[in-house]
XYZ file of C-alpha atoms in Angstrom:
368
model
C 88.818 112.083 119.378
C 86.030 109.708 118.348
C 82.959 109.936 120.573
C 84.634 112.450 122.890
C 86.768 111.667 125.885
C 84.999 110.809 129.127
C 86.300 109.889 132.558
C 84.986 106.350 132.226
C 85.175 103.448 134.637
C 87.803 101.116 136.050
C 87.278 97.496 137.090
C 90.067 95.891 139.105
C 90.847 92.208 138.586
C 92.458 91.268 141.901
C 94.804 88.299 141.529
C 97.695 89.195 143.801
C 100.861 89.757 141.787
C 98.854 89.178 138.576
C 96.268 91.889 139.305
C 95.389 94.384 136.584
C 92.899 97.137 135.757
C 90.207 97.106 133.093
C 89.804 100.684 131.880
C 86.545 101.553 130.107
C 85.810 104.879 128.401
C 84.815 106.252 125.026
C 87.834 107.686 123.240
C 90.261 105.599 125.289
C 91.935 104.137 122.207
C 93.684 107.482 121.753
C 95.089 107.316 125.298
C 96.582 103.818 125.328
C 100.128 105.182 125.212
C 99.425 107.375 128.227
C 98.060 104.379 130.142
C 101.083 102.247 129.268
C 103.496 104.874 130.594
C 101.604 104.664 133.881
C 101.079 100.894 134.092
C 103.503 99.100 131.747
C 106.303 101.384 130.541
C 108.267 100.131 127.548
C 110.211 101.363 124.541
C 108.552 99.176 121.910
C 105.270 97.361 121.414
C 104.105 94.833 118.845
C 100.482 95.310 117.804
C 98.790 92.096 116.681
C 95.542 92.611 114.808
C 93.565 91.334 111.832
C 93.321 92.879 108.390
C 89.883 94.417 109.020
C 90.691 95.980 112.385
C 94.078 97.145 111.134
C 92.368 99.331 108.549
C 90.065 100.819 111.187
C 92.161 101.308 114.304
C 95.834 100.312 114.037
C 97.010 103.777 112.967
C 95.179 105.429 115.876
C 96.695 103.011 118.351
C 100.178 103.461 116.891
C 99.754 107.252 117.059
C 98.780 107.018 120.713
C 101.897 104.972 121.422
C 104.100 107.393 119.492
C 102.827 110.289 121.599
C 104.146 108.373 124.614
C 107.520 107.767 122.892
C 106.736 104.081 122.368
C 107.789 102.625 119.022
C 105.352 100.146 117.510
C 105.177 97.511 114.812
C 102.026 95.916 113.423
C 101.539 92.233 112.611
C 98.268 91.534 110.831
C 96.591 88.180 110.210
C 93.467 87.247 108.231
C 90.199 87.849 110.108
C 88.142 84.969 111.435
C 88.349 81.786 113.462
C 90.720 80.158 110.979
C 93.539 82.352 112.309
C 93.383 80.624 115.707
C 95.641 77.912 114.328
C 99.076 76.385 114.764
C 100.017 77.781 111.359
C 99.162 81.362 112.314
C 100.867 80.944 115.678
C 104.026 79.774 113.908
C 103.809 82.855 111.677
C 103.709 85.074 114.780
C 106.733 83.290 116.235
C 108.597 83.840 112.961
C 107.740 87.534 113.082
C 108.766 87.788 116.750
C 112.114 86.224 115.854
C 112.592 88.536 112.875
C 111.754 91.584 114.996
C 113.845 90.391 117.964
C 110.914 90.766 120.363
C 112.209 90.839 123.936
C 110.584 90.099 127.278
C 110.715 93.738 128.405
C 108.605 94.784 125.411
C 104.840 94.533 124.980
C 102.413 92.572 122.839
C 99.144 94.427 122.249
C 96.098 92.483 121.029
C 93.920 94.831 118.971
C 90.736 93.134 117.820
C 88.105 90.619 118.809
C 88.259 87.346 120.685
C 90.258 85.524 118.021
C 93.037 88.115 118.138
C 93.026 88.274 121.935
C 93.289 84.506 122.262
C 95.943 84.162 119.561
C 98.105 87.127 120.574
C 97.819 86.233 124.243
C 98.977 82.685 123.653
C 101.858 83.882 121.488
C 102.882 86.306 124.236
C 102.553 83.632 126.930
C 104.814 81.201 125.104
C 107.421 83.434 123.436
C 110.514 83.604 125.668
C 108.350 81.982 128.372
C 106.265 85.110 128.626
C 106.231 88.596 127.093
C 104.109 91.300 128.707
C 100.652 91.514 127.189
C 97.846 94.096 126.904
C 94.311 93.529 125.613
C 92.634 96.198 123.450
C 89.349 94.470 122.518
C 87.152 95.937 119.777
C 84.052 93.688 119.729
C 81.209 93.264 122.203
C 82.118 89.662 122.926
C 85.779 90.409 123.561
C 85.025 93.493 125.656
C 82.618 91.727 128.013
C 84.186 88.295 128.117
C 87.315 87.022 126.413
C 89.655 89.945 127.182
C 89.178 89.549 130.953
C 90.297 86.471 132.850
C 93.501 85.322 131.196
C 92.305 82.472 128.990
C 94.413 82.401 125.832
C 94.835 79.744 123.184
C 94.255 78.401 119.712
C 92.202 75.696 118.061
C 93.212 72.176 117.072
C 91.672 70.298 114.141
C 89.848 68.100 116.655
C 88.253 70.990 118.568
C 88.145 74.638 119.625
C 90.518 76.076 122.241
C 92.171 72.739 122.969
C 95.658 74.316 123.004
C 95.993 77.109 125.514
C 97.003 78.525 128.833
C 96.091 81.011 131.540
C 98.069 84.219 131.026
C 96.772 87.423 132.551
C 97.275 90.737 130.737
C 98.852 93.754 132.413
C 95.958 95.936 131.319
C 92.672 95.778 129.416
C 91.654 98.908 127.485
C 87.999 99.037 126.409
C 86.828 101.841 124.132
C 83.085 101.453 123.459
C 83.453 103.716 120.416
C 85.020 100.791 118.550
C 81.660 99.003 118.667
C 80.215 101.568 116.256
C 81.970 99.961 113.285
C 80.688 96.434 113.988
C 78.161 94.745 111.693
C 74.749 94.405 113.322
C 75.059 90.608 113.445
C 78.299 90.928 115.404
C 76.651 93.245 117.945
C 73.805 90.779 118.457
C 76.335 87.970 118.838
C 78.030 89.857 121.654
C 74.718 90.667 123.307
C 74.220 86.944 123.877
C 77.226 86.988 126.210
C 75.979 90.197 127.838
C 72.596 88.761 128.775
C 74.324 85.555 129.886
C 75.856 87.523 132.760
C 72.392 88.628 133.814
C 71.079 85.075 133.691
C 73.874 83.654 135.852
C 74.659 86.432 138.319
C 72.640 89.663 138.189
C 68.886 89.868 137.759
C 68.945 93.670 137.493
C 71.441 93.451 134.616
C 69.200 90.889 132.910
C 66.177 93.164 133.287
C 68.095 96.196 132.012
C 69.362 94.371 128.945
C 66.010 92.684 128.288
C 64.291 96.078 128.368
C 66.861 97.908 126.236
C 68.093 95.106 123.996
C 66.921 96.628 120.721
C 68.356 100.035 121.638
C 71.657 98.408 122.558
C 71.739 96.559 119.250
C 70.825 99.672 117.269
C 73.273 102.046 118.993
C 76.521 100.240 119.826
C 78.927 102.520 121.658
C 76.189 104.670 123.259
C 76.515 105.872 126.864
C 74.343 102.963 127.993
C 76.966 100.570 126.640
C 79.697 101.921 128.924
C 77.600 101.039 131.970
C 76.683 97.600 130.616
C 80.280 96.749 129.680
C 81.528 97.759 133.121
C 78.939 95.616 134.911
C 79.784 92.568 132.794
C 83.490 93.037 133.516
C 82.753 93.390 137.242
C 80.913 90.071 137.254
C 83.662 88.376 135.246
C 86.349 89.806 137.548
C 84.559 88.604 140.685
C 84.252 85.086 139.284
C 87.856 84.958 138.038
C 89.160 86.207 141.390
C 87.473 83.250 143.067
C 88.453 80.661 140.451
C 91.262 81.816 138.168
C 92.007 78.324 136.828
C 88.430 77.342 135.972
C 88.139 74.557 138.536
C 84.824 75.494 140.138
C 82.784 78.709 140.183
C 84.100 79.857 136.805
C 82.126 77.038 135.191
C 78.961 79.159 135.481
C 80.342 81.394 132.712
C 79.578 78.477 130.374
C 75.801 78.878 130.637
C 74.429 78.088 127.189
C 77.835 77.018 125.929
C 77.597 73.226 126.214
C 74.973 72.733 123.515
C 76.059 76.014 121.928
C 79.533 74.600 121.308
C 77.978 71.339 120.096
C 75.926 73.354 117.621
C 79.063 75.120 116.386
C 80.843 71.784 115.987
C 77.908 70.198 114.159
C 77.922 73.060 111.647
C 81.668 72.959 111.043
C 82.449 76.177 112.949
C 81.671 78.206 109.840
C 77.910 78.807 109.800
C 77.255 80.501 113.121
C 78.817 83.306 115.085
C 79.751 82.212 118.597
C 77.059 84.369 120.178
C 74.407 83.034 117.810
C 75.224 79.504 118.942
C 75.283 80.540 122.611
C 71.877 82.217 122.297
C 70.389 78.962 121.015
C 72.336 77.023 123.645
C 70.774 79.203 126.341
C 67.325 78.270 125.041
C 68.207 74.617 125.645
C 69.734 75.382 129.054
C 66.616 77.279 130.144
C 64.412 74.289 129.318
C 66.750 71.935 131.186
C 66.668 74.361 134.114
C 62.872 74.243 134.102
C 62.771 70.437 133.947
C 65.591 69.695 136.388
C 65.898 72.708 138.722
C 62.292 73.921 138.942
C 63.229 77.139 137.137
C 59.924 79.057 137.363
C 57.634 78.840 134.345
C 57.001 82.591 134.249
C 60.760 83.249 134.193
C 61.195 80.610 131.502
C 58.587 82.240 129.276
C 59.991 85.749 129.795
C 63.557 84.583 129.148
C 62.598 82.735 125.978
C 60.801 85.833 124.697
C 64.003 87.854 125.146
C 66.105 85.261 123.332
C 63.583 85.094 120.492
C 64.462 88.736 119.710
C 67.941 87.604 118.645
C 68.405 86.989 114.903
C 67.699 83.339 114.186
C 70.268 81.351 112.210
C 68.983 78.867 109.645
C 69.004 75.491 111.395
C 66.250 73.619 109.545
C 68.631 70.987 108.198
C 69.921 69.976 111.645
C 68.753 67.057 113.772
C 68.992 67.189 117.559
C 70.247 63.618 117.940
C 73.121 64.406 115.582
C 74.147 67.508 117.548
C 74.140 66.013 121.048
C 77.077 63.589 120.477
C 79.348 66.616 119.952
C 78.881 67.450 123.651
C 81.228 64.574 124.497
C 84.111 66.456 122.843
C 83.595 69.660 124.822
C 86.844 70.686 126.553
C 84.998 71.332 129.830
C 84.319 67.638 130.284
C 86.102 65.621 132.956
C 86.665 61.938 133.556
C 83.515 62.045 135.676
C 81.401 63.388 132.821
C 80.102 66.672 131.424
C 79.274 69.691 133.562
C 76.148 71.641 132.633
C 75.251 75.116 133.891
C 71.578 75.558 134.755
C 69.528 78.211 136.549
C 67.519 77.982 139.748
C 66.168 81.439 138.939
C 67.318 84.444 136.946
C 70.548 85.646 138.545
C 71.368 82.344 140.248
C 73.254 79.577 138.437
C 74.230 76.074 139.459
C 76.359 73.326 137.916
C 75.117 69.758 137.501
C 76.719 66.612 136.129
C 75.348 64.733 133.114
C 71.606 65.422 132.923
C 69.446 62.571 131.545
C 70.372 61.939 127.921
C 66.799 62.010 126.641
C 66.190 65.399 128.271
C 69.305 66.728 126.579
C 67.925 65.614 123.217
C 64.582 67.254 123.994
C 66.371 70.472 124.978
C 68.344 70.366 121.726
C 65.069 70.016 119.838
C 63.760 73.152 121.584
C 66.988 74.919 120.616
C 66.456 74.149 116.929
C 62.849 75.339 116.719
């Protein structure tokens, strides 16, 4: 068993009839079948994954299911954001029809955020809802996208414009799967990790800031299990208060407003999501300093942490050409755009439409 089996941790997402556990432990991938017998018994499961993850982990997951007398089938799609499309979704529907997938069976999402979003939306919409389990294998999906029930695909006019809220029955997080990630992918996920510290937990921020290079160098270490659990606890607490993203849940978008604009301006194919969010947090920290009196010493310390992240090449970009993409962000309302800022590390607030010139200045800081 990779990494050795440990007792691990459990985070409960409490949503009444839609409640579910998030189980976190090294070696847990080999026990998924056992967990399903306990939480979501079934005779057959469909594993949705991408071609890269299939080669690494699909056989282990299928073996775990077989040990629990659960038959499984694997549907694999190309890796990357391009698979979050109507075309790939239609392919999944065709496969579901061919395999006669029924509502009492299970869809398992094995992979990163793209697979979780795509498989979850397919499960939510096939037969008006097939039971669904998340088995995330990247930092970003383990700390963020697998918890909370947001599922969906992209539209040519923007990311995640087609989607729903559909909670899984179970989330299974095995930190050992992080060991096979490219370094750039680990750093991308760490942007979302430190985001949780910025918005909700100063001690988490300080822990990650202190150990960030060790975390990046040793994905899947014992320190990761603790960090992953704390991020999931914060996400669960926020989702429990605002499942449908109408209020408190907005704070999870710290760094994402200009981060998403940066992704859009570069055609969604130059930056990893976390790379864009890290730069977006630089902009949000400056706006926090200018508009919320975010302390200068905390600004300087926070910027120093973010400067440790690998820097994407952005020399050809112009701030005034990035900012207009904010208007197309899906979090906007008829009243304008919501921006998440900090009063201090560990305390976030949401404001409406900061002054346009300050946004441009913040975007300029982001690009430096």
